[in-house]
Tab-separated table of C-alpha atoms in Angstrom:
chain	number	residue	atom	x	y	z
M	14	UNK	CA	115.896	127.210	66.675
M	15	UNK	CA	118.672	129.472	67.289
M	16	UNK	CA	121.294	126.673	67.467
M	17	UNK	CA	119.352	124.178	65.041
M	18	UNK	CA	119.543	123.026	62.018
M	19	UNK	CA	118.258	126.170	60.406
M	20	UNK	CA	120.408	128.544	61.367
M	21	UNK	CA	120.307	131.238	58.639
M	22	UNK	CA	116.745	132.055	58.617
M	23	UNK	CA	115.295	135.828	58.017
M	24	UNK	CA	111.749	136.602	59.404
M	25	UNK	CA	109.738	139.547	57.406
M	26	UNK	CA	105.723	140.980	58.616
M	27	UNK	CA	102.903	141.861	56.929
M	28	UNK	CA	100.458	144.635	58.067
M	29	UNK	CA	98.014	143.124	60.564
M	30	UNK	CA	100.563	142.973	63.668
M	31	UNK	CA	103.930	144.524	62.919
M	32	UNK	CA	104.591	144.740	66.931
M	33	UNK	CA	103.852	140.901	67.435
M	34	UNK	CA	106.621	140.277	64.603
M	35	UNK	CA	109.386	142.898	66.319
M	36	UNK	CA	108.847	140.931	69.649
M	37	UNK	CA	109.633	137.372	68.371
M	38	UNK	CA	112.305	139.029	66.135
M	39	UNK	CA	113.983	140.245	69.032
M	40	UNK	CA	113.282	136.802	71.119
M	41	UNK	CA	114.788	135.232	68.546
M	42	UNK	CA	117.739	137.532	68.073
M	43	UNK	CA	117.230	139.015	64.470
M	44	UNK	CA	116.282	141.589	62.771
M	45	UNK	CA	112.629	141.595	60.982
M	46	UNK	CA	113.453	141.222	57.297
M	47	UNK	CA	113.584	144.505	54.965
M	48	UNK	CA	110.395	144.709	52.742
M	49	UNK	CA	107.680	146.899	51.988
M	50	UNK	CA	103.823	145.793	51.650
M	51	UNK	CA	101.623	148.979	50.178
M	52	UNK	CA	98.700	149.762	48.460
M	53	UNK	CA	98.335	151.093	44.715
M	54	UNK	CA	95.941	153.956	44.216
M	55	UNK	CA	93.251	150.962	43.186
M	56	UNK	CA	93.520	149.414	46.350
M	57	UNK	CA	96.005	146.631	44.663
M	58	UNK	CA	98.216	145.272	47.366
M	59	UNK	CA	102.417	146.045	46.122
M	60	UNK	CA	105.187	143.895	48.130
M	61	UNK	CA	109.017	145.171	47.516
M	62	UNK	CA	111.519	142.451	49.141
M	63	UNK	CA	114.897	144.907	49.784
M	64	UNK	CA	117.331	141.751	50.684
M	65	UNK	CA	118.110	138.566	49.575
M	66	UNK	CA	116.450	135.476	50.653
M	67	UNK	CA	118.429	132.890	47.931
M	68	UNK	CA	118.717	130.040	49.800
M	69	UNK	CA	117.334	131.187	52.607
M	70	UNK	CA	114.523	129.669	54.993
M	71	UNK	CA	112.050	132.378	55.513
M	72	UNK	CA	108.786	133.039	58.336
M	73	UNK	CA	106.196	135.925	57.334
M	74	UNK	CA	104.508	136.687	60.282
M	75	UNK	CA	101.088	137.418	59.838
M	76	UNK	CA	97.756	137.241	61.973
M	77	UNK	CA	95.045	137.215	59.039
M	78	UNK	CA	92.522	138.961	61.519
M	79	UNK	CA	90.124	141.843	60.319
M	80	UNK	CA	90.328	143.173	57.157
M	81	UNK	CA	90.864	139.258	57.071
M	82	UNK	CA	90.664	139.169	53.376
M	83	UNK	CA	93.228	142.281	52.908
M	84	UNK	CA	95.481	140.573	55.691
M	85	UNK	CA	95.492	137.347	53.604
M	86	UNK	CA	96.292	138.742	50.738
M	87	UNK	CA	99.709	140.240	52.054
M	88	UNK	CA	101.173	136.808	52.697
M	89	UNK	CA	100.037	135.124	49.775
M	90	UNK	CA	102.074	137.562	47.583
M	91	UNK	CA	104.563	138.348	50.138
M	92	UNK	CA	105.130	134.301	49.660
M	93	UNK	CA	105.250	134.532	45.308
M	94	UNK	CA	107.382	137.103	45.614
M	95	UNK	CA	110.019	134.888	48.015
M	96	UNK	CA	109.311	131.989	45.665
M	97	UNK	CA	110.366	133.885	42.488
M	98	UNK	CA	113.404	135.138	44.450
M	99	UNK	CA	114.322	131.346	44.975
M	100	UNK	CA	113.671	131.192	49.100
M	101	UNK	CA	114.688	127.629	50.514
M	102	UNK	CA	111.671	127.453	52.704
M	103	UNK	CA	108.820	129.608	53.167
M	104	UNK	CA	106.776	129.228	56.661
M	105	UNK	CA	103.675	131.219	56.821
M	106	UNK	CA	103.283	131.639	60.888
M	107	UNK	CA	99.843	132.480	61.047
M	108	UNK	CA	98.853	133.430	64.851
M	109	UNK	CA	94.983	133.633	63.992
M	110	UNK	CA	93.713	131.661	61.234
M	111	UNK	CA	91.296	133.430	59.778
M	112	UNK	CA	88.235	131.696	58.108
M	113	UNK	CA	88.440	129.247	60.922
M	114	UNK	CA	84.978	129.136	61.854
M	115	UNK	CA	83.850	128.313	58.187
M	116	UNK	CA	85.217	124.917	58.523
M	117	UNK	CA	82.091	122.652	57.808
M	118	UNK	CA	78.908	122.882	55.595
M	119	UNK	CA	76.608	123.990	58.081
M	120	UNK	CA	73.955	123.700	55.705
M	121	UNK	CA	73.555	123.133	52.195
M	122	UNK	CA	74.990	124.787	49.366
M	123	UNK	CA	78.116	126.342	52.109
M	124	UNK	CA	81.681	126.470	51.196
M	125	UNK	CA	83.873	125.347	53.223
M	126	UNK	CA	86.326	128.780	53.636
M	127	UNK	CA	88.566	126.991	55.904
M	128	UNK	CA	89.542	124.270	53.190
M	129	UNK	CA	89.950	127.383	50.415
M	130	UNK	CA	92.079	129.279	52.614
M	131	UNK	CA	94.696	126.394	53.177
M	132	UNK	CA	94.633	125.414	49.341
M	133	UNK	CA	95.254	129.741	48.762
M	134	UNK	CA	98.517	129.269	50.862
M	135	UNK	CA	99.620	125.718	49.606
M	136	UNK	CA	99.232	126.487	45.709
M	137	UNK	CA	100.881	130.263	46.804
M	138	UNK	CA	104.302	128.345	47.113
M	139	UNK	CA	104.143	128.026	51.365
M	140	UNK	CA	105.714	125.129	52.771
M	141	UNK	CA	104.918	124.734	56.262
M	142	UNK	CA	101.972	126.612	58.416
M	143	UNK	CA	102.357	127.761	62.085
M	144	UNK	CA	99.407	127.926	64.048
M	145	UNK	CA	97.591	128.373	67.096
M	146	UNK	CA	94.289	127.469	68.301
M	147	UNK	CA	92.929	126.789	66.058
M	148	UNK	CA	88.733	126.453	65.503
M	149	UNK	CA	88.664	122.962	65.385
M	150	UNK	CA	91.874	120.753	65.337
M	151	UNK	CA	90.976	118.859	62.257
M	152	UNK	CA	91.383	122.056	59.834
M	153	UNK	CA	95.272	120.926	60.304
M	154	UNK	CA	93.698	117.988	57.908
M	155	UNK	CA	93.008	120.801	55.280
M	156	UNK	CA	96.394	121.534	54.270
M	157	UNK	CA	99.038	118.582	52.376
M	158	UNK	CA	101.770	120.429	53.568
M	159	UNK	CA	102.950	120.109	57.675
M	160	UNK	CA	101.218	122.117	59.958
M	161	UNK	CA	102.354	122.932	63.749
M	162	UNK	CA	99.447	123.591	65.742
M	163	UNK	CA	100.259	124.951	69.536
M	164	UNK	CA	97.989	126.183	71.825
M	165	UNK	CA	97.976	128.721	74.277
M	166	UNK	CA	95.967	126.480	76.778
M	167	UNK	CA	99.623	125.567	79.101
M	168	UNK	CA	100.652	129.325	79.221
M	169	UNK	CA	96.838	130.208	80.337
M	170	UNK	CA	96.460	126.852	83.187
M	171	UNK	CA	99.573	128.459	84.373
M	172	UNK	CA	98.391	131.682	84.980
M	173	UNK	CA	95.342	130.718	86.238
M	174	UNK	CA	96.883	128.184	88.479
M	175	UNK	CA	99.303	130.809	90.061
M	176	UNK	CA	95.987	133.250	90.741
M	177	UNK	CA	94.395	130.508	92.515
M	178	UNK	CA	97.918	129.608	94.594
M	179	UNK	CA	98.097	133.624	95.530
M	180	UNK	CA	94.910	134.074	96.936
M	181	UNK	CA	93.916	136.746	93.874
M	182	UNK	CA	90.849	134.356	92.727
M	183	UNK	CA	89.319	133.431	96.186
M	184	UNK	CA	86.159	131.525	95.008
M	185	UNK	CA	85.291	128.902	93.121
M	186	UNK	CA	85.253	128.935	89.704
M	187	UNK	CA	84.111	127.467	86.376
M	188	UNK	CA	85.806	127.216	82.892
M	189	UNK	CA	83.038	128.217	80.604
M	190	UNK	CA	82.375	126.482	76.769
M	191	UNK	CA	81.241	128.872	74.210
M	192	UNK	CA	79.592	126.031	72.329
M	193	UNK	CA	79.965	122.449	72.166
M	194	UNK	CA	82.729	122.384	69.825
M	195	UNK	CA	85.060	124.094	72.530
M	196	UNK	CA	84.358	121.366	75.107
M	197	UNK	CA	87.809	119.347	74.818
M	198	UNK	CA	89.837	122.306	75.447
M	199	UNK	CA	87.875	123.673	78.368
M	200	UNK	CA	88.035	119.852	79.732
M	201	UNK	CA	91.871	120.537	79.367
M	202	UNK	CA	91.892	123.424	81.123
M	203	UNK	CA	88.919	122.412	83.938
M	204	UNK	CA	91.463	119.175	84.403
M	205	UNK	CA	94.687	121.139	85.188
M	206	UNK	CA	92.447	123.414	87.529
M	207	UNK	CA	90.757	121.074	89.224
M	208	UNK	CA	87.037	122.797	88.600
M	209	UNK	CA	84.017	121.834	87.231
M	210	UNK	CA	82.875	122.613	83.286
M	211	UNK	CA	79.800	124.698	82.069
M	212	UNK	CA	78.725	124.484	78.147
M	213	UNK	CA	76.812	127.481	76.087
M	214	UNK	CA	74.247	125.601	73.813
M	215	UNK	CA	73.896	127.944	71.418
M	216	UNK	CA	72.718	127.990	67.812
M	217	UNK	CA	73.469	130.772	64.898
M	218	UNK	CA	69.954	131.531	62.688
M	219	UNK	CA	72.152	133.736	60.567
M	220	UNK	CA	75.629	134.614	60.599
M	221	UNK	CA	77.230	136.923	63.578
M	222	UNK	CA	74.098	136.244	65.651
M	223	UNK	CA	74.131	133.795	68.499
M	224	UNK	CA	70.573	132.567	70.305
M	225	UNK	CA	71.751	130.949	73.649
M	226	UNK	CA	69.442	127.982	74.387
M	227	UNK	CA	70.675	126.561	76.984
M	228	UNK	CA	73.996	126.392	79.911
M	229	UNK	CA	74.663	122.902	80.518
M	230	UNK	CA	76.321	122.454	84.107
M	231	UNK	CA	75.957	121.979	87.511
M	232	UNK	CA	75.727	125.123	88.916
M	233	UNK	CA	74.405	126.215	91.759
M	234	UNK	CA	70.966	128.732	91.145
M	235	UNK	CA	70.957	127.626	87.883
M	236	UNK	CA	67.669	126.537	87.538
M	237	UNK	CA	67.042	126.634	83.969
M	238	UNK	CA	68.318	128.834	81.103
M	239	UNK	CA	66.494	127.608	77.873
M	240	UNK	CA	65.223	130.012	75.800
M	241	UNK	CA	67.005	133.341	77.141
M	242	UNK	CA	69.832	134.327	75.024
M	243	UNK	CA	72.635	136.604	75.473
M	244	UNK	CA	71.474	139.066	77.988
M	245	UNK	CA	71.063	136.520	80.855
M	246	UNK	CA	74.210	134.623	80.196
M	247	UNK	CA	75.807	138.286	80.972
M	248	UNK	CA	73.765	138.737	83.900
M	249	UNK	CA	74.584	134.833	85.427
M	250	UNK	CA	78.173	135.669	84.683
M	251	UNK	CA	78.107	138.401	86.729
M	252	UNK	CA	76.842	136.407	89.791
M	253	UNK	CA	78.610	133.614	89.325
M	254	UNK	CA	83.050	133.413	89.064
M	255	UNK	CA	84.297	132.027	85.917
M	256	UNK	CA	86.762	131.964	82.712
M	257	UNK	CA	85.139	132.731	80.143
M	258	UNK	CA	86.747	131.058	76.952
M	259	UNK	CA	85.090	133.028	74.225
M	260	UNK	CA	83.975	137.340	74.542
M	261	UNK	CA	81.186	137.531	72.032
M	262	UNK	CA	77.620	137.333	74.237
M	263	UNK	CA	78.996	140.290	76.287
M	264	UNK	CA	78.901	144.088	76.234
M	265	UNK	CA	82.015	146.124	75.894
M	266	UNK	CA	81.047	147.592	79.722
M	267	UNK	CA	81.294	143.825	80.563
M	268	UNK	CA	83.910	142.443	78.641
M	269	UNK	CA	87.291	144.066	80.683
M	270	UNK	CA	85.406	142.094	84.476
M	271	UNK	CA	86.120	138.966	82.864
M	272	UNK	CA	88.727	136.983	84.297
M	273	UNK	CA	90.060	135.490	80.669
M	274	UNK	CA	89.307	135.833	77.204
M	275	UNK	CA	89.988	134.059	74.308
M	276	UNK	CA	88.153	135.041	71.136
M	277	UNK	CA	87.514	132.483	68.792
């Protein structure tokens, strides 16, 4: 993008991940933009743009991660205030989409959060959306305006693959599902690794709790796992190598022995 078509671009951060902004600022040779996102004494959320951006084709940078409705608040009025100061182009490059996971009725009388969040930014005055792995793919079908999704998935088989090459992972191992709407990627991954695929049947009674019902793989001394729930997934992780593609079943003592991570 340096030498494209957009050349004169300006890139300004909200709160949630100032540091992630200064690095791609300074991969992509410019300065963050100069602007101020506070708080009134009510809690009220005050954005101060201290340059020009006339004409100009702008990226906020902003993970909307926890406080996710605080951190989605910043860019929406980060982006009225760019609109009212005439900005070309506003792209809203949104690292971790928050609201993801609300993406479906999963029973009746849900919203679907997902949906609302993408109208919030479209009717906001934001013309494109950058992404990254996402929930589920088909949220890009959420928004009328264009959406680039990338995934982290080539940088990751990469990593993994040069491990494997060194000698540093010496066993055999298995790329892990969280649930059955993970299973394409880890088939992506499993594929460039050349290993077999395990899947976490799991079902949520109530939000933020997980009941694992049952590991589907073949896996050797895996007899049978249905009915336990998140203790002995931890405890046949521990016996058994693998990437894990999702942190949630385990303790905090457990988390840092797992190979990968990716929240979602």
């Amino acid at each position: 993008m340096k030498n494209g078509v957009f050349s004169e671009y300006k890139i300004f951060a909200g709160n949630s991940n100032p540091e992630l902004a200064e690095e791609i600022a300074a991969i992509m040779g410019k300065p963050l933009g100069k602007s101020t996102v506070s708080k009134f004494s009510d809690g009220e959320i005050s954005v101060s743009l201290w340059e020009s951006v006339r004409g100009e084709d702008v990226y906020i940078i902003q993970p909307t991660c926890n406080p996710t409705n605080y951190y989605l608040m910043e860019p929406l009025i980060m982006v009225d205030a760019m609109k009212r100061a005439s900005a070309s182009r506003i792209n809203a490059v949104i690292p971790y989409y928050g609201y993801a996971r609300q993406d479906r009725k999963a029973k009746s009388r849900d919203p679907i959060t997902a949906k609302l969040t993408a109208d919030l930014l479209s009717v906001a005055g934001v013309d494109r959306v950058i992404t990254m792995d996402l929930h589920a793919a088909q949220i890009q079908g959420y928004f009328d305006i264009p959406v680039d999704h990338l995934m982290g998935m080539p940088i990751l088989a990469k990593y993994f693959k040069e491990l494997i090459k060194n000698g540093t992972i010496d066993k055999e191992i298995v790329v892990v599902s969280p649930d059955l709407g993970s299973v394409s990627r880890v088939r992506s991954l499993s594929g460039i690794l050349e290993c077999p695929v395990a899947i976490v049947d799991k079902r949520r009674p109530k939000p933020n709790v997980s009941e694992i019902m049952n590991i589907i793989g073949d896996i050797e001394g895996n007899l049978t796992t249905e009915g336990y729930s998140e203790p002995l997934t931890e405890k046949f992780l521990k016996e058994n190598p693998f990437l894990v593609l999702d942190t949630q079943f385990f303790s905090a003592e457990f988390k840092h022995k797992l190979l990968a991570s990716i929240d979602n």
